[in-house]
Coordinates of C-alpha atoms in Angstrom, one line a residue:
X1 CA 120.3 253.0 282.6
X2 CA 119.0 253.1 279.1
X3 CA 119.2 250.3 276.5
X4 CA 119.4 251.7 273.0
X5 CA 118.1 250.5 270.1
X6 CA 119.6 251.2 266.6
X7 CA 119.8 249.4 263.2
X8 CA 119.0 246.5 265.1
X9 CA 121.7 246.4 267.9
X10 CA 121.0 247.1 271.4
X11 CA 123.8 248.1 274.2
X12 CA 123.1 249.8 277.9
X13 CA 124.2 253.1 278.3
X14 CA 124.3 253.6 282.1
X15 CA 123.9 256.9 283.8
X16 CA 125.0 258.2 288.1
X17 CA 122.6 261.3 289.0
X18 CA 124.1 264.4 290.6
X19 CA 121.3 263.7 293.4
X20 CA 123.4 265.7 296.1
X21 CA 123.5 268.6 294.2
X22 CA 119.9 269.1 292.0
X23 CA 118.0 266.4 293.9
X24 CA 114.7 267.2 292.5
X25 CA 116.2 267.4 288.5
X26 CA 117.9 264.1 289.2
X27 CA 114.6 262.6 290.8
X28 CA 112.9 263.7 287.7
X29 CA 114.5 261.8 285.6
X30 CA 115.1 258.8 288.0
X31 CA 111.3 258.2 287.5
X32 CA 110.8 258.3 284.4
X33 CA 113.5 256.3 283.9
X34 CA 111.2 253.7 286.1
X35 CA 107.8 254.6 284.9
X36 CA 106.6 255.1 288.2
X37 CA 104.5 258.6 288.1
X38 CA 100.9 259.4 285.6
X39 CA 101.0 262.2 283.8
X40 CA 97.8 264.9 283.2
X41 CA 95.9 262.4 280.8
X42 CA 96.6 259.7 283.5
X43 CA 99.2 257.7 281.2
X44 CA 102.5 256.7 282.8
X45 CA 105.3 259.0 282.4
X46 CA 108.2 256.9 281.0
X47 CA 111.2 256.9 278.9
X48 CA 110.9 253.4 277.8
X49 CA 109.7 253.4 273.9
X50 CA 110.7 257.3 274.0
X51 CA 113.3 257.9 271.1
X52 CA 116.4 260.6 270.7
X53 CA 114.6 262.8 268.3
X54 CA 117.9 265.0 267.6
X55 CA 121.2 264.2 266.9
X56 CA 124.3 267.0 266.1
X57 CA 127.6 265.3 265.7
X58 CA 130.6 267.2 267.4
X59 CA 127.6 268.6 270.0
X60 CA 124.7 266.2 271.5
X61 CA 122.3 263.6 271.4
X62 CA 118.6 265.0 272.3
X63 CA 115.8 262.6 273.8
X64 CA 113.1 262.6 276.8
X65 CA 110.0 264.0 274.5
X66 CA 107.8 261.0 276.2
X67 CA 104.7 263.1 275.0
X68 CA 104.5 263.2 271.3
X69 CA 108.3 262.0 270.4
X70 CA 109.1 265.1 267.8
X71 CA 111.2 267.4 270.6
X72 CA 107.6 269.5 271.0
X73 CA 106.5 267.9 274.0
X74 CA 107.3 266.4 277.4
X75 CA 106.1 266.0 280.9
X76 CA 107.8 265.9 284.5
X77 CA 107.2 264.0 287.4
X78 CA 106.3 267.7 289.2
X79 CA 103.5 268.6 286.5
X80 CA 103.9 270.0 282.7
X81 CA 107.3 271.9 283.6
X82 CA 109.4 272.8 286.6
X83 CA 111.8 275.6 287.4
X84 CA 115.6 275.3 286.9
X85 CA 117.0 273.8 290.5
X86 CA 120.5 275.3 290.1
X87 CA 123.5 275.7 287.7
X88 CA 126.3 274.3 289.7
X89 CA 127.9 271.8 287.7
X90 CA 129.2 273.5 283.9
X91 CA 129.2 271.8 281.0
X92 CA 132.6 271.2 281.1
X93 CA 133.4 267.4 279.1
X94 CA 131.3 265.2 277.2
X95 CA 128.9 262.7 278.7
X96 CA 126.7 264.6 280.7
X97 CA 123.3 264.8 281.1
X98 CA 121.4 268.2 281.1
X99 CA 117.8 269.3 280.7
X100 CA 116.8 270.6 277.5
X101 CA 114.5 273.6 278.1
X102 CA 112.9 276.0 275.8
X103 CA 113.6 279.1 278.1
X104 CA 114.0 279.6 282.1
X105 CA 112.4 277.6 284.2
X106 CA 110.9 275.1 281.2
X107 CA 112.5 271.6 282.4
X108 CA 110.0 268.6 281.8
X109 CA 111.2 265.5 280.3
X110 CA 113.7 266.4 277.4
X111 CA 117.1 266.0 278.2
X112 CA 121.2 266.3 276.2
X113 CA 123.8 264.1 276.2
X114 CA 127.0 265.7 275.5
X115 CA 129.5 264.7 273.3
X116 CA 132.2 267.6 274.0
X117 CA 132.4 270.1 276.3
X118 CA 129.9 273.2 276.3
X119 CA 130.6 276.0 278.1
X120 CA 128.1 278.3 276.4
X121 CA 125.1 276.3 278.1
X122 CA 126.4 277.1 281.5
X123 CA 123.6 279.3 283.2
X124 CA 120.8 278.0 280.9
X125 CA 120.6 274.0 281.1
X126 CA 120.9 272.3 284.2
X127 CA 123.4 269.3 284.6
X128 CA 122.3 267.0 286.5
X129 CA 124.3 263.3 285.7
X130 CA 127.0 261.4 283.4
X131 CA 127.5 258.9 281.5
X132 CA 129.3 255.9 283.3
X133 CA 129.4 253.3 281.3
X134 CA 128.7 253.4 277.0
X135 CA 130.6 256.5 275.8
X136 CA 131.4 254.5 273.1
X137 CA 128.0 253.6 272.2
X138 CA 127.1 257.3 272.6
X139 CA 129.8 258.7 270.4
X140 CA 129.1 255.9 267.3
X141 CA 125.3 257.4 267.8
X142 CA 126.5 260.9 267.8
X143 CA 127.6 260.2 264.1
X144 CA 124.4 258.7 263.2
X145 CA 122.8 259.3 259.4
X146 CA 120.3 262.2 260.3
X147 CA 118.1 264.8 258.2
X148 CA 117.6 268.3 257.4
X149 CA 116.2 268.6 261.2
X150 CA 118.6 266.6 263.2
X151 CA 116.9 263.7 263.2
X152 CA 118.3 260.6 263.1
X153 CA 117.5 258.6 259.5
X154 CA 117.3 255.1 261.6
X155 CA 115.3 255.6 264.7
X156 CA 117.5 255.5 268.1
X157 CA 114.8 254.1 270.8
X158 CA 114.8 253.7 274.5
X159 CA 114.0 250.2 274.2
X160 CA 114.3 249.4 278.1
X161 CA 115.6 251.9 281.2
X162 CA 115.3 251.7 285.2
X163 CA 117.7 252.4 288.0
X164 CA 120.6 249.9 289.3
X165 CA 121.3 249.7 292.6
X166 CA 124.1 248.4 295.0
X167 CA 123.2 245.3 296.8
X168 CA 122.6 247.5 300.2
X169 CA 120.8 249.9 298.1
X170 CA 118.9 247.5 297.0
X171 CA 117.9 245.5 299.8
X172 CA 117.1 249.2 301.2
X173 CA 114.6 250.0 298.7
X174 CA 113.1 246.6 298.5
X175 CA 112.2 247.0 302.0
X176 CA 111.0 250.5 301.2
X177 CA 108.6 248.7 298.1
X178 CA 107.6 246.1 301.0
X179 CA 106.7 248.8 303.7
X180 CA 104.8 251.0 301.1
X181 CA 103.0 247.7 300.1
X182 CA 102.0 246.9 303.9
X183 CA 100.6 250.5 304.2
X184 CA 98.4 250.2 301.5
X185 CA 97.5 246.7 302.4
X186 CA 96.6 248.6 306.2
X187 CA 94.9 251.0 304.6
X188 CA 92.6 248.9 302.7
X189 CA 91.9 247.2 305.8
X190 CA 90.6 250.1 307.9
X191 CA 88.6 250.9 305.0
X192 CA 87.3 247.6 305.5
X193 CA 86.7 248.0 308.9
X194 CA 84.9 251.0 308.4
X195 CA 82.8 250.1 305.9
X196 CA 82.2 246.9 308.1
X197 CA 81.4 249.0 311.1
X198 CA 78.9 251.1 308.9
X199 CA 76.9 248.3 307.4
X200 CA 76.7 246.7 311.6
X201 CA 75.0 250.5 312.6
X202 CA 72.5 250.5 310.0
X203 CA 71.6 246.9 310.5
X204 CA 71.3 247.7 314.5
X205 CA 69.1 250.5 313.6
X206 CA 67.2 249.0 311.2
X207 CA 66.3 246.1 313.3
X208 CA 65.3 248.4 316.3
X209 CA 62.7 250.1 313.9
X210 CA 61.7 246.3 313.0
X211 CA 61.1 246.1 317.0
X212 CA 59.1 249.1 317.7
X213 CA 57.2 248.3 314.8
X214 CA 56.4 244.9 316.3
X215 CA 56.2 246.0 319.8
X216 CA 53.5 248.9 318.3
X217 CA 51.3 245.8 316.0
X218 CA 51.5 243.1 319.3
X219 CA 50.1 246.6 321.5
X220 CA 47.4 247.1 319.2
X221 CA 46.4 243.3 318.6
X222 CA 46.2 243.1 322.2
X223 CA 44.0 245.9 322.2
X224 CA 41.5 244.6 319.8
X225 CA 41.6 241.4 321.2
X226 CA 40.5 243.1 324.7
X227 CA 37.6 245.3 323.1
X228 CA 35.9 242.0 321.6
X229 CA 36.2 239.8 325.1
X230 CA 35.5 242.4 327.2
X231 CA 32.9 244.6 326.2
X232 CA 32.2 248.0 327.5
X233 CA 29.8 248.3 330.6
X234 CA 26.7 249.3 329.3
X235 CA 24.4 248.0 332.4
X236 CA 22.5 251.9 333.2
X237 CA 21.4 251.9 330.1
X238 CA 20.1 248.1 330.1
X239 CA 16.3 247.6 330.6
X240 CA 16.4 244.3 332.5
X241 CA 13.9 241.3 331.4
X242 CA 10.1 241.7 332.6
X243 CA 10.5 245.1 334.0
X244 CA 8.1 246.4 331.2
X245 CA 7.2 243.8 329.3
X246 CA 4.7 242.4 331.7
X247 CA 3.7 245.3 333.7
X248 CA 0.0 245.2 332.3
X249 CA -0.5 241.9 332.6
X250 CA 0.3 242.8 336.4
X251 CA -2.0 245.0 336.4
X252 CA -5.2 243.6 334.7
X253 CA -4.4 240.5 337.3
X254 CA -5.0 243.3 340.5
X255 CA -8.5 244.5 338.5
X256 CA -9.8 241.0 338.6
X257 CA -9.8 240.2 341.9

């Protein structure tokens, strides 16, 4: 759904995607629609604040630049542009929704909304929803003020938009939400673990370095401490006490007698 801003006023304009038939057109612009994809300079792609930049009465209301708002840019979910899915449905009443393009294969983020039928588009724009609810709202902004270029005088903005679901659908996708969540929750916990695994090997090996280094400093303490107690043998080369020193005195004593 959008809600559309003009003059003041706000009403919802609500949408139902042809997702059977171009799923990945209709995906496109369920997303941006939600906000939920970045874009190349790592902004989020959205419609919200995006405006209808072109307006020809009797023909279509043109919106979906969400790059620089003037009908010169625009940015898909699948990169800058994608290629056209299929050309199935015709333009064949008013209130349809079909990418705007600027040749084959150029879909990003602009988009139509018919106000008649137009069968001349068939084989170069690519239908992909309708208008379900606020025809009204689009016809009165079909027949907006606009200038020289289309665009409208007062300023037709995308002042909210998302997606509204059944209540099965709902619950569906809010279980979808709380499984994605979980995952990412998981996944932050084996990182954890991981990183907590890490950091227990490098403390293991650092404190067996820590222990050889000890085991190498007690070794050579012990070492030392054995060199100073225990001195080296040195007995053959002792000269032991009175073995020289008095040897003449023992033998002036033998002259004398």
């Amino acid at each position: 759904y959008f809600d559309l801003s003009h003059g003041g006023s706000t009403a919802r304009v609500v949408f139902e995607l042809f997702d059977d038939v171009v799923p990945k057109t209709a995906e496109n612009f369920r997303a941006l629609c939600l906000g939920t994809h970045q874009g190349r300079d790592g902004k989020v792609l959205h419609y919200k604040g995006s405006c209808f930049h072109r307006v020809i009465p009797d023909f279509m209301l043109q919106g979906g630049d969400i790059t620089k708002g003037d009908g010169t840019g625009g940015e898909s979910i699948y990169g800058y542009s994608f290629k056209d899915e299929n050309f199935a449905i015709k333009h064949t009443t008013r209130g349809l929704l079909s990418m705007a393009n600027c040749g084959s294969n150029t879909n990003s983020s602009q988009f139509f909304i018919t106000v008649k039928a137009t069968p001349w588009l068939d084989g170069r724009h690519v239908v992909f929803g309708r208008v379900v609810d606020g025809m009204d709202t689009i016809m009165a902004l079909s027949r907006c003020k606009t200038t020289s270029g289309d665009r409208p005088t007062v300023s037709i903005l995308v002042k909210d938009c998302g997606e509204m679901l059944d209540e099965e659908a709902q619950k569906q996708r809010e279980l979808e939400l709380e499984r994605k969540k979980q995952e990412e929750i998981d996944a932050g916990k084996t990182e954890m673990q991981k990183s907590h695994e890490r950091m227990k090997q490098e403390r293991a090996k650092v404190e067996l370095e820590a222990k050889n280094v000890c085991e190498a400093v007690s070794v050579a303490v012990q070492e030392g401490i054995k060199r100073k107690v225990v001195p080296e043998n040195t007995s053959n080369k002792r000269t032991k006490v009175g073995s020289g020193m008095f040897k003449g005195l023992e033998d002036d004593s033998e002259e004398e007698d």
